[in-house]
PDB file of C-alpha atoms in Angstrom:
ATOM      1  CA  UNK A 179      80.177 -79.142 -46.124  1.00 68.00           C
ATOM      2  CA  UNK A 180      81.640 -78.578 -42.728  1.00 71.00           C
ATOM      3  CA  UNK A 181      82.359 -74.995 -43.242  1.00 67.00           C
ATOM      4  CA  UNK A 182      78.595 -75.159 -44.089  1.00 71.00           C
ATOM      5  CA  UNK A 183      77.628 -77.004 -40.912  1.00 73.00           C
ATOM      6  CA  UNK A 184      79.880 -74.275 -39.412  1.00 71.00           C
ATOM      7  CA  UNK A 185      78.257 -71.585 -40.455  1.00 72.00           C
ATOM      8  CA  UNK A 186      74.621 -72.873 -39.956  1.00 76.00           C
ATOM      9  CA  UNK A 187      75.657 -73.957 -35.975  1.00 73.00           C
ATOM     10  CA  UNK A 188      76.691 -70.340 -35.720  1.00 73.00           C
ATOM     11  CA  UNK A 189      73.273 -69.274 -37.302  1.00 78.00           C
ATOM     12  CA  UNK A 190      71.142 -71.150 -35.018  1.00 80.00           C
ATOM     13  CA  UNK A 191      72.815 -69.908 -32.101  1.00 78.00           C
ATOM     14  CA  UNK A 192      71.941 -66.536 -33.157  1.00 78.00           C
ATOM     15  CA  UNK A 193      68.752 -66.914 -34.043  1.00 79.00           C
ATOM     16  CA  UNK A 194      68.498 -68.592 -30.414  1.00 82.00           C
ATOM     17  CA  UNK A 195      69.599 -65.381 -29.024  1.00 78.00           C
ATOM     18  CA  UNK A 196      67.372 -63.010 -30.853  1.00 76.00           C
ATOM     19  CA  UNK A 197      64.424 -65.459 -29.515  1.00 77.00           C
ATOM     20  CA  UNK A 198      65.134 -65.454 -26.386  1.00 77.00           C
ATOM     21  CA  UNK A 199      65.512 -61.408 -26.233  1.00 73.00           C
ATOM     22  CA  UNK A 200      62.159 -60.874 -28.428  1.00 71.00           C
ATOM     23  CA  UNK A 201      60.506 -63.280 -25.526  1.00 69.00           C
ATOM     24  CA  UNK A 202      62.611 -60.902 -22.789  1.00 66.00           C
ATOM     25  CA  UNK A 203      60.998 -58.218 -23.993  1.00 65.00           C
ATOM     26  CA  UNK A 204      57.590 -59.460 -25.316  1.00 63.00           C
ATOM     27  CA  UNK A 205      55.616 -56.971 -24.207  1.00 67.00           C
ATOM     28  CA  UNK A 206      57.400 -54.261 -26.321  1.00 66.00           C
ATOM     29  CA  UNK A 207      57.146 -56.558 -29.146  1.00 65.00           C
ATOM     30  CA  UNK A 208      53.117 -56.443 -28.189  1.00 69.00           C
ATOM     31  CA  UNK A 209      53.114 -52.652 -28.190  1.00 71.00           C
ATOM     32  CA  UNK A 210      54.855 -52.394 -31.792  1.00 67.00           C
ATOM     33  CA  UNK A 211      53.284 -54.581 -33.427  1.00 67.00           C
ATOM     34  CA  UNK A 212      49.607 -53.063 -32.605  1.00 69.00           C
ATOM     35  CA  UNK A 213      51.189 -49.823 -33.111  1.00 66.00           C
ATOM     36  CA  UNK A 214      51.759 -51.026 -36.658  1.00 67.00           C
ATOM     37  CA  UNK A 215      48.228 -51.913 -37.352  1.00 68.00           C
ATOM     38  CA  UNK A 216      47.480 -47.907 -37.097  1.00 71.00           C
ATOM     39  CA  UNK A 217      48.423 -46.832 -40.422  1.00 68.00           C
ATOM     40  CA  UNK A 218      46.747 -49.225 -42.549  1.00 73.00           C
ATOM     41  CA  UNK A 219      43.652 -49.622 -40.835  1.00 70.00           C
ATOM     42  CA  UNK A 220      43.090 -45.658 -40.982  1.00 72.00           C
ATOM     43  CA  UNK A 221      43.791 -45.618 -44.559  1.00 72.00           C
ATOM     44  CA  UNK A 222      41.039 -48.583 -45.057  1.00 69.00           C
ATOM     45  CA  UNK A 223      38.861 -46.593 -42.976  1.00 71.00           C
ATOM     46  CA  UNK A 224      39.422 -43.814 -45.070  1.00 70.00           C
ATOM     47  CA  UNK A 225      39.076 -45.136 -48.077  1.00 67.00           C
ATOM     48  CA  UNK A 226      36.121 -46.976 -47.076  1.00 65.00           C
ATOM     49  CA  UNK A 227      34.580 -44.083 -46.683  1.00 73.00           C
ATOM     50  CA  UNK A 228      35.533 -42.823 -50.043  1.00 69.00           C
ATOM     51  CA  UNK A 229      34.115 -45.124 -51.755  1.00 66.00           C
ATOM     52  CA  UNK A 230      31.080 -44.953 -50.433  1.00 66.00           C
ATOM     53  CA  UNK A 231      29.980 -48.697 -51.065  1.00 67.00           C
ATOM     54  CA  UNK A 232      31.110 -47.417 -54.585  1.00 69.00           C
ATOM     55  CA  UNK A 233      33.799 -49.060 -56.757  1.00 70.00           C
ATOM     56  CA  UNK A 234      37.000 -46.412 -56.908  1.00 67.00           C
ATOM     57  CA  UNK A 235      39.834 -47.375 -59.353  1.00 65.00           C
ATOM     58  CA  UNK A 236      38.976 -51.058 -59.746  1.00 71.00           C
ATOM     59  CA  UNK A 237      38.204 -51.486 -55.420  1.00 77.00           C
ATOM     60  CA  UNK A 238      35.209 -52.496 -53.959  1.00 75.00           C
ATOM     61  CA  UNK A 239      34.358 -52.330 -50.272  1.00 76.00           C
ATOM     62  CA  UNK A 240      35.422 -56.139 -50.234  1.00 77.00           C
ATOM     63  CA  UNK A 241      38.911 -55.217 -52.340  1.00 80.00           C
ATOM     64  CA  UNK A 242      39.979 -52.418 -49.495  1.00 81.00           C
ATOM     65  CA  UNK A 243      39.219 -54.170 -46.992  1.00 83.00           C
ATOM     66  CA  UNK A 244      41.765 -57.280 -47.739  1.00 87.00           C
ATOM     67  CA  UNK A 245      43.881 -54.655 -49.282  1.00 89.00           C
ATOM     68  CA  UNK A 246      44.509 -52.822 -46.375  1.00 86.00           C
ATOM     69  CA  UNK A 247      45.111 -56.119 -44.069  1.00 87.00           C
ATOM     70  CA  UNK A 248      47.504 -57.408 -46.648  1.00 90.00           C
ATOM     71  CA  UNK A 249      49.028 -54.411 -46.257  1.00 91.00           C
ATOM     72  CA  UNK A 250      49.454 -54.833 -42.706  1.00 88.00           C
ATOM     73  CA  UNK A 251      50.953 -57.996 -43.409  1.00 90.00           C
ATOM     74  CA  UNK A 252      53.372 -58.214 -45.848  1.00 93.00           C
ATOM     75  CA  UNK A 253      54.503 -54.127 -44.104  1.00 90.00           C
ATOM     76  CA  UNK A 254      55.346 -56.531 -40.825  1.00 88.00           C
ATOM     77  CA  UNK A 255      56.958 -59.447 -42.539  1.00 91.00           C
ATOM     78  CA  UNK A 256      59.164 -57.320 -44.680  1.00 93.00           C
ATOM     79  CA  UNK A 257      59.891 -54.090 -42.628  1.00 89.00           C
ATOM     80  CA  UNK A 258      63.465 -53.059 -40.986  1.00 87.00           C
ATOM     81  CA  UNK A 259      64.582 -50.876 -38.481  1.00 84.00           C
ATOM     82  CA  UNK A 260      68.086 -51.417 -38.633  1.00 86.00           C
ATOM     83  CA  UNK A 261      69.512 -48.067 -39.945  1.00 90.00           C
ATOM     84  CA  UNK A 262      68.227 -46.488 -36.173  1.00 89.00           C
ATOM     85  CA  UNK A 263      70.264 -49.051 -34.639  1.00 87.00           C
ATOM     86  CA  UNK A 264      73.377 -49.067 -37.335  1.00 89.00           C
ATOM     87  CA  UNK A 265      73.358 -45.351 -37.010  1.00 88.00           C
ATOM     88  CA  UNK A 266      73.684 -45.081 -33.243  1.00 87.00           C
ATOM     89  CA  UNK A 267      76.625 -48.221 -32.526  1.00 87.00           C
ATOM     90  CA  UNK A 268      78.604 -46.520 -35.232  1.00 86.00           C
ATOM     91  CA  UNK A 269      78.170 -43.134 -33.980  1.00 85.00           C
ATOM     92  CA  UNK A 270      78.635 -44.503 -30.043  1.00 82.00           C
ATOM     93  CA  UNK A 271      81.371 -46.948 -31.046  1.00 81.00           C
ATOM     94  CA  UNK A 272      79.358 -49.964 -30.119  1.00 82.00           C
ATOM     95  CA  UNK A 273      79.863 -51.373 -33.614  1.00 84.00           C
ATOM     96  CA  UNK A 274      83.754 -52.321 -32.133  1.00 81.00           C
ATOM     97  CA  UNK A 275      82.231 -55.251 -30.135  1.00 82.00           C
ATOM     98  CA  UNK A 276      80.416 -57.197 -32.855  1.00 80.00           C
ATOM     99  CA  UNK A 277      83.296 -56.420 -35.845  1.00 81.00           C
ATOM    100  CA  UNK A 278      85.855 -58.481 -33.489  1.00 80.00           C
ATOM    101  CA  UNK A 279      83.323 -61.380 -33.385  1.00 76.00           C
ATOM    102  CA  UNK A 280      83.624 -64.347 -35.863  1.00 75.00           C
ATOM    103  CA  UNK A 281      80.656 -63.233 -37.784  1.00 79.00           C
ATOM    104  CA  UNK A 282      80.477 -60.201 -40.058  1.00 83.00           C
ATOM    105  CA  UNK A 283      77.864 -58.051 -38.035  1.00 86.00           C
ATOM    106  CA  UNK A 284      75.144 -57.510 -40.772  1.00 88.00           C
ATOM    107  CA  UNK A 285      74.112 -61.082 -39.244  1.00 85.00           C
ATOM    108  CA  UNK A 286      73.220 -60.172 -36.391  1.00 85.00           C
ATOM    109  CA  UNK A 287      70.708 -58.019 -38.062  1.00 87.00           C
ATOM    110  CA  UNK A 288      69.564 -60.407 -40.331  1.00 88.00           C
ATOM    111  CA  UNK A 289      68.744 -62.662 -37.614  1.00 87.00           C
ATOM    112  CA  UNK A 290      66.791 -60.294 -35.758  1.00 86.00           C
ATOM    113  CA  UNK A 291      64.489 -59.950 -39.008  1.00 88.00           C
ATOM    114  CA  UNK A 292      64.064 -63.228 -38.917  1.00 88.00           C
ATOM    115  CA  UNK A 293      63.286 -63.993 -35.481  1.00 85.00           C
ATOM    116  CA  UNK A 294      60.921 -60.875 -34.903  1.00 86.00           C
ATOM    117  CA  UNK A 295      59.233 -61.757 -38.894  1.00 87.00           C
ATOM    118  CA  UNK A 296      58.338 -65.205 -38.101  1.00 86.00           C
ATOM    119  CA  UNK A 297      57.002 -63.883 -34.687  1.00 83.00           C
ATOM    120  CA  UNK A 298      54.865 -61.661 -36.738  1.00 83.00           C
ATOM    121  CA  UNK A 299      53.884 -64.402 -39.174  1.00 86.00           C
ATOM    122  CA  UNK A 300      52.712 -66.796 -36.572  1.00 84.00           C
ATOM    123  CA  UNK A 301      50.521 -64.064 -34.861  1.00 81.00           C
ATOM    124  CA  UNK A 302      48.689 -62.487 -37.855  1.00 82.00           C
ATOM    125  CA  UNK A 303      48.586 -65.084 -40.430  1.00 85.00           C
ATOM    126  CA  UNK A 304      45.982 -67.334 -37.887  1.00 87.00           C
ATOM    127  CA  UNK A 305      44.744 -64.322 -36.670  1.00 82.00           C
ATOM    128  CA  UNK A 306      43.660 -63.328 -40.252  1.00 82.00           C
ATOM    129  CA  UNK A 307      42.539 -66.797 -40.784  1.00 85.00           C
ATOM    130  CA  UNK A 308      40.404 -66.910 -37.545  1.00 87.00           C
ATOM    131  CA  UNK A 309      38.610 -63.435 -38.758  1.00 80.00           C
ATOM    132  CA  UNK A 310      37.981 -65.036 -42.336  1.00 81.00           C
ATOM    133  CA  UNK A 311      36.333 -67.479 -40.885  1.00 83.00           C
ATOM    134  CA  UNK A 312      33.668 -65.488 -38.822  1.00 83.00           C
ATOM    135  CA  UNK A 313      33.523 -62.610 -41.567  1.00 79.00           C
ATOM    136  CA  UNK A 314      32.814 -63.502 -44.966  1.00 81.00           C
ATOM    137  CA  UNK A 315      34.593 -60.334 -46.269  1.00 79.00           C
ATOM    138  CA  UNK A 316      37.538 -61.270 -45.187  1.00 79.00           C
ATOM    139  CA  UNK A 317      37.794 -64.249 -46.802  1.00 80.00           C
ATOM    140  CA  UNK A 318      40.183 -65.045 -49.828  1.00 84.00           C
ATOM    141  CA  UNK A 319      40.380 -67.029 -52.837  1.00 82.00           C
ATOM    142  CA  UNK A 320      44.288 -69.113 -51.939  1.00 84.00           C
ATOM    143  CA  UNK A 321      45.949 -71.722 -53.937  1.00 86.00           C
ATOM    144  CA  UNK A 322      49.210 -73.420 -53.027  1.00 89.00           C
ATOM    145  CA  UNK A 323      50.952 -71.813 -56.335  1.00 91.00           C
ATOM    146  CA  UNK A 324      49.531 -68.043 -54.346  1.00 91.00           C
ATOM    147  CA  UNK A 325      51.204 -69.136 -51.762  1.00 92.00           C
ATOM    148  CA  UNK A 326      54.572 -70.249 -52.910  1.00 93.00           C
ATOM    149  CA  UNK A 327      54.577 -67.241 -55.078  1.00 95.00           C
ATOM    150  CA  UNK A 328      53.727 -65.002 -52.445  1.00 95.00           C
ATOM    151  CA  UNK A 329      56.609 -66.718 -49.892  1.00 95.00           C
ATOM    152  CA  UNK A 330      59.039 -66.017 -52.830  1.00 96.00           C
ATOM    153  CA  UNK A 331      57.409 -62.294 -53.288  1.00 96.00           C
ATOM    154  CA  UNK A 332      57.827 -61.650 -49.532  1.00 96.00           C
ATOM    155  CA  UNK A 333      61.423 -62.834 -49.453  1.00 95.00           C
ATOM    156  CA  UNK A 334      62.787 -61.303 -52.519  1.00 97.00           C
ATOM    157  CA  UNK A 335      61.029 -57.592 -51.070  1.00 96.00           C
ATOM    158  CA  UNK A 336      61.984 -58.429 -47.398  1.00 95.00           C
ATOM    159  CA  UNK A 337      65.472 -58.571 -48.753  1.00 96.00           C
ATOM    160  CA  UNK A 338      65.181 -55.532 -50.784  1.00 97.00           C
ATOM    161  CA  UNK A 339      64.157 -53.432 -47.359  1.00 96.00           C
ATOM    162  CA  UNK A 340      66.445 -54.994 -45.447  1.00 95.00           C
ATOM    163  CA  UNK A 341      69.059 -54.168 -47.616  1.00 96.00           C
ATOM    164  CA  UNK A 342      68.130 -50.460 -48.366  1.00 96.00           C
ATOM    165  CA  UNK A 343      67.454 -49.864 -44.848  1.00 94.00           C
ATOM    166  CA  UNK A 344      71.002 -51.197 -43.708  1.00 94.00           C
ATOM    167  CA  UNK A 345      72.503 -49.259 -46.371  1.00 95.00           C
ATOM    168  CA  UNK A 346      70.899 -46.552 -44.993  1.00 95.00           C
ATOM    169  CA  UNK A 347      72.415 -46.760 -41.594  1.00 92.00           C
ATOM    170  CA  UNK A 348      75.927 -47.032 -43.163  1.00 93.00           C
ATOM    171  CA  UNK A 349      75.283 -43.454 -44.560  1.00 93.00           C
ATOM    172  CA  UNK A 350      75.994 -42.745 -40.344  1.00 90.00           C
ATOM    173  CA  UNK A 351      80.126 -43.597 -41.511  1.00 90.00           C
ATOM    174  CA  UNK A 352      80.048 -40.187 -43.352  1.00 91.00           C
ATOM    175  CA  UNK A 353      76.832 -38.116 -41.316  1.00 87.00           C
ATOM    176  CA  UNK A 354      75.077 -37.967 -38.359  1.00 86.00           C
ATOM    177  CA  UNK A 355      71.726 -37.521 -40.164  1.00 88.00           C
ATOM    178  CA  UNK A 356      71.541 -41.005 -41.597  1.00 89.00           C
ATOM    179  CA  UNK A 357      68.057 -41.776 -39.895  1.00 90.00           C
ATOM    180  CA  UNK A 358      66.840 -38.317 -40.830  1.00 91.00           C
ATOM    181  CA  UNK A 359      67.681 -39.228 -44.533  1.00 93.00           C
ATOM    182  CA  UNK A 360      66.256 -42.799 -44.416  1.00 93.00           C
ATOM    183  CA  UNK A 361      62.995 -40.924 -42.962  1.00 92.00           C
ATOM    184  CA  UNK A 362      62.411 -38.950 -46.013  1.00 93.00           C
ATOM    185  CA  UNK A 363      62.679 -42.078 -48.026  1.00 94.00           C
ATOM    186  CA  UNK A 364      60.269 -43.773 -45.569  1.00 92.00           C
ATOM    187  CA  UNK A 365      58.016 -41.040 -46.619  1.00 90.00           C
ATOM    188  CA  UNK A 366      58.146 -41.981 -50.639  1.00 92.00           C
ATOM    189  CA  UNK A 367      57.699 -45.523 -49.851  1.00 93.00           C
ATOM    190  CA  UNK A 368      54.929 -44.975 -47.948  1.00 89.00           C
ATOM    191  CA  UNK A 369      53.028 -43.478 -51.273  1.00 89.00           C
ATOM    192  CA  UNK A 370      54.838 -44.867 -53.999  1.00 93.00           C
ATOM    193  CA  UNK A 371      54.865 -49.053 -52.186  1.00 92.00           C
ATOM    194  CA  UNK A 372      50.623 -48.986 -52.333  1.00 88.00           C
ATOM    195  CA  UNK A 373      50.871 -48.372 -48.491  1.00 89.00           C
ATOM    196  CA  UNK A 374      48.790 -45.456 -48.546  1.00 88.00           C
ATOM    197  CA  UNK A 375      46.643 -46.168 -51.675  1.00 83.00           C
ATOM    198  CA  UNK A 376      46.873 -48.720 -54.128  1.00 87.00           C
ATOM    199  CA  UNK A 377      49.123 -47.627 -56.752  1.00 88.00           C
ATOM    200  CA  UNK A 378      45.810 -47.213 -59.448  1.00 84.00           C
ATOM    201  CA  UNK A 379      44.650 -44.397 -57.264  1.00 84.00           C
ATOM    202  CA  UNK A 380      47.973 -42.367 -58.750  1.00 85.00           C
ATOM    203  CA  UNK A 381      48.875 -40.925 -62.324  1.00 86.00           C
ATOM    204  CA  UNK A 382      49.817 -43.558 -65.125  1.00 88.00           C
ATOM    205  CA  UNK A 383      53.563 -42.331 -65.038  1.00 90.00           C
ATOM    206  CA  UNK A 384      53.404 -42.252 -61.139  1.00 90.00           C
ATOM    207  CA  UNK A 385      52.400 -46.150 -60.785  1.00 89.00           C
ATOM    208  CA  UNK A 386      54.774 -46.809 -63.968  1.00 91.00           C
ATOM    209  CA  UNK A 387      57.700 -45.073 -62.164  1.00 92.00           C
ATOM    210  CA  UNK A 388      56.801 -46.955 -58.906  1.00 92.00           C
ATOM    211  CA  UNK A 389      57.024 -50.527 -60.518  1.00 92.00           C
ATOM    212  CA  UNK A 390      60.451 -50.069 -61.734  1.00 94.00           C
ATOM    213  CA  UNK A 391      61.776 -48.106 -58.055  1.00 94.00           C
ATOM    214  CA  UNK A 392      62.273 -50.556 -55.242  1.00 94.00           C
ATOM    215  CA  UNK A 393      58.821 -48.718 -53.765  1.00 95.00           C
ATOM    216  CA  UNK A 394      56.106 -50.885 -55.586  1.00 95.00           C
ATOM    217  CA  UNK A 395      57.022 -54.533 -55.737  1.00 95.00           C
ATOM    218  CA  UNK A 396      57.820 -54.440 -52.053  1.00 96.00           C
ATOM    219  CA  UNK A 397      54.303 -53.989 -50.569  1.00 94.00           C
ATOM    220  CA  UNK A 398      52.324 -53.686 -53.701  1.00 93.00           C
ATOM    221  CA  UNK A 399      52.936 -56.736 -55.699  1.00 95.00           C
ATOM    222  CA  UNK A 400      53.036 -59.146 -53.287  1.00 95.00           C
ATOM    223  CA  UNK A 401      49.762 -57.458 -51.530  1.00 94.00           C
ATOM    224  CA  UNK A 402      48.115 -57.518 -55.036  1.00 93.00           C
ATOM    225  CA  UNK A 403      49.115 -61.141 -55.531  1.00 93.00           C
ATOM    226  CA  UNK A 404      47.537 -62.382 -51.873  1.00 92.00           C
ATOM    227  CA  UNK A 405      44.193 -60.508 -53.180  1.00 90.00           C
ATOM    228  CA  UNK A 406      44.129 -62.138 -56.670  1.00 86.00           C
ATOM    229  CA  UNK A 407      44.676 -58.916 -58.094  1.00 88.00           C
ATOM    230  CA  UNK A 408      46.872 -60.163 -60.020  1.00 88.00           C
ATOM    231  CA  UNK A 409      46.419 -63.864 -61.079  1.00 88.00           C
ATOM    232  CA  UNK A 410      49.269 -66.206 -60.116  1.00 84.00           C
ATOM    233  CA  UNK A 411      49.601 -67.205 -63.866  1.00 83.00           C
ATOM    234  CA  UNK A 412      49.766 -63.634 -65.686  1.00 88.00           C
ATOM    235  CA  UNK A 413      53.536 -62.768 -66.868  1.00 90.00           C
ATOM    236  CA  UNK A 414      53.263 -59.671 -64.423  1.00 92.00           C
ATOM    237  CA  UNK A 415      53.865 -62.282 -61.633  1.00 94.00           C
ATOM    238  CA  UNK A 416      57.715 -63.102 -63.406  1.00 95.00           C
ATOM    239  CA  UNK A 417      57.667 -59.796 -64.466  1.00 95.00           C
ATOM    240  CA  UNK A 418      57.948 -58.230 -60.943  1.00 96.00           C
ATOM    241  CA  UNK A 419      59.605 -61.580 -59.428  1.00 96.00           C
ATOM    242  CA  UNK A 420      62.594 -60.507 -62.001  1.00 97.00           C
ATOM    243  CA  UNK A 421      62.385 -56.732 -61.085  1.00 97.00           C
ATOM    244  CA  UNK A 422      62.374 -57.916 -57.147  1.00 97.00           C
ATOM    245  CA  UNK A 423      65.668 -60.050 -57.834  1.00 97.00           C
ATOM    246  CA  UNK A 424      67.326 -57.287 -60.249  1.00 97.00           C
ATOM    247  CA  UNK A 425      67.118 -54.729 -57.433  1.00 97.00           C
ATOM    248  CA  UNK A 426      68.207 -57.700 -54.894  1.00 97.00           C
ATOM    249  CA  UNK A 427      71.370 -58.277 -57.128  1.00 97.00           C
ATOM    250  CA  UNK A 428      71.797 -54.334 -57.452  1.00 97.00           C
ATOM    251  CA  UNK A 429      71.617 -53.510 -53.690  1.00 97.00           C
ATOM    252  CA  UNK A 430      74.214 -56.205 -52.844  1.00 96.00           C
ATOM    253  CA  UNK A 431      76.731 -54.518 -54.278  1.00 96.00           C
ATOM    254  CA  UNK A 432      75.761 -51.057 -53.264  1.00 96.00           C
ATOM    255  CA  UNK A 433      76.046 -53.171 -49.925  1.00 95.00           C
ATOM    256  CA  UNK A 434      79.547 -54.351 -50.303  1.00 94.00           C
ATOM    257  CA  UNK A 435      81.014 -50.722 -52.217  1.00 94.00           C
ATOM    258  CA  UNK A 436      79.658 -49.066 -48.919  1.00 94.00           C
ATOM    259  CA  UNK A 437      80.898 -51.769 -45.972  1.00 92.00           C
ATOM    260  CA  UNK A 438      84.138 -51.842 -47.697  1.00 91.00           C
ATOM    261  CA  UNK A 439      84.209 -47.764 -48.185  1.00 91.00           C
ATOM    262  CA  UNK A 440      82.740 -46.956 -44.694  1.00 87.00           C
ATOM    263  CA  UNK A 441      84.709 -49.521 -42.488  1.00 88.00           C
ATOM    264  CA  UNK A 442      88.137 -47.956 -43.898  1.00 83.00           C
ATOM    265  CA  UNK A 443      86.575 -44.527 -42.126  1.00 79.00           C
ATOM    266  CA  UNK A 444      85.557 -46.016 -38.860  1.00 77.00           C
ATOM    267  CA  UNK A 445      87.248 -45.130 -35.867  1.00 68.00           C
ATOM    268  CA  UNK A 446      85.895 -45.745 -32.048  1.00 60.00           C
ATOM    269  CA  UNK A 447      87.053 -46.449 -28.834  1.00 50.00           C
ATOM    270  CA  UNK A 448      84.796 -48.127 -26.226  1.00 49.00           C
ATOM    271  CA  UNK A 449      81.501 -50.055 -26.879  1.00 45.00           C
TER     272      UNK A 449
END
């Protein structure tokens, strides 16, 4: 218990840190997050106009529309960015400072997701709520089983990115193109997650490859859950939960092969 209490003191002070620089630099914080509203709402727009008032594998003007702000949602409260800044303090040597620190430095990370997430959370979710309640098609049907499922959904998959894009970023122990690599996959994700389209706009074997990958049950499922297209009590709901934790369990220890692998190659000076 008191290594516990230990560890948890040591938490809070980091997660105090990471709030007080997100606040230092709020107004960059502003800037990306509206920057991050660009993608989805274009691709509502577009599809919008697709559709044509018409319904388009299983989506009505009502179903894109809180599609495409779920998407904007659950993208912010599960996103990374850590293999940009992995890649450049290995490759500048500034990873020296935080491995002599009594902490291994992946939490550092970890509690920058969580302080810049919950910033997110507490911006859009009443924000989303306020909008509901002046437009009508906004609005959506939300039990408290939704929304326990959906906080489980959101961890499990922000755990999955975080964890693929950190691995990512370790690639910069053996190359120098480690964001240039994690880009390409940023570029399957965007299709194969439902971040473009939903996933019944592709080809059967597309959207049944995509379910299994760590692409679909990151954005997808737990967008398609918020919606109620897919009812909290269906066995697809475990179904993906249990795909979500198999590819937690399986990217842990791709974590630890490469930490343990790339840390025996790492030399720097400085930082």
């Amino acid at each position: 218990m008191k290594a516990f209490a230990l560890f948890w003191h040591k938490y809070r002070v980091l997660l105090r840190v990471e709030w007080a620089v997100m606040f230092a630099y709020r107004s960059e914080s502003l800037i990306w997050m509206i920057g991050a509203f660009i993608q989805p709402l274009v691709s509502m727009a577009v599809w919008l106009s697709i559709s044509d008032n018409q319904t388009v594998g299983g989506y009505d003007a009502h179903d894109y529309m809180v599609y495409f702000l779920g998407v904007l949602l659950v993208d912010r409260l599960t996103s990374t960015w850590d293999v940009w800044e992995l890649d450049a303090s290995i490759q500048d040597g500034s990873l020296s400072t935080k491995l002599v620190r009594p902490f291994h430095p992946v939490h550092w990370s970890i509690s920058q997701n969580l302080v810049y997430k919950l910033f997110f959370a507490f911006l859009l979710i009443p924000a989303w709520t306020i909008a509901a309640a002046c437009f009508p098609m906004l609005r959506l049907i939300i039990s408290l089983e939704i929304m326990v499922l959906f906080f489980i959904a959101i961890v499990l998959s922000s755990a999955i990115r975080f964890l693929i894009g950190y691995e990512f970023g370790l690639l910069a122990f053996w190359t120098n193109r480690a964001t240039a690599i994690y880009s390409l996959y940023e570029g399957i994700h965007l299709f194969l997650a439902g971040r473009i389209a939903p996933l019944s706009m592709f080809p059967s074997w597309v959207e049944d490859a995509a379910t299994w990958l760590p692409f679909y049950v990151t954005v997808g499922f737990p967008v398609e859950l918020l919606t109620g297209k897919i009812e909290a009590g269906s066995s697809a709901v475990l179904h993906y939960l249990m795909i979500q934790l198999g590819w937690v369990i399986i990217l842990a220890g791709v974590f630890r092969l490469l930490w343990r692998s790339g840390i025996k190659k790492y030399g720097a000076v400085g930082g």
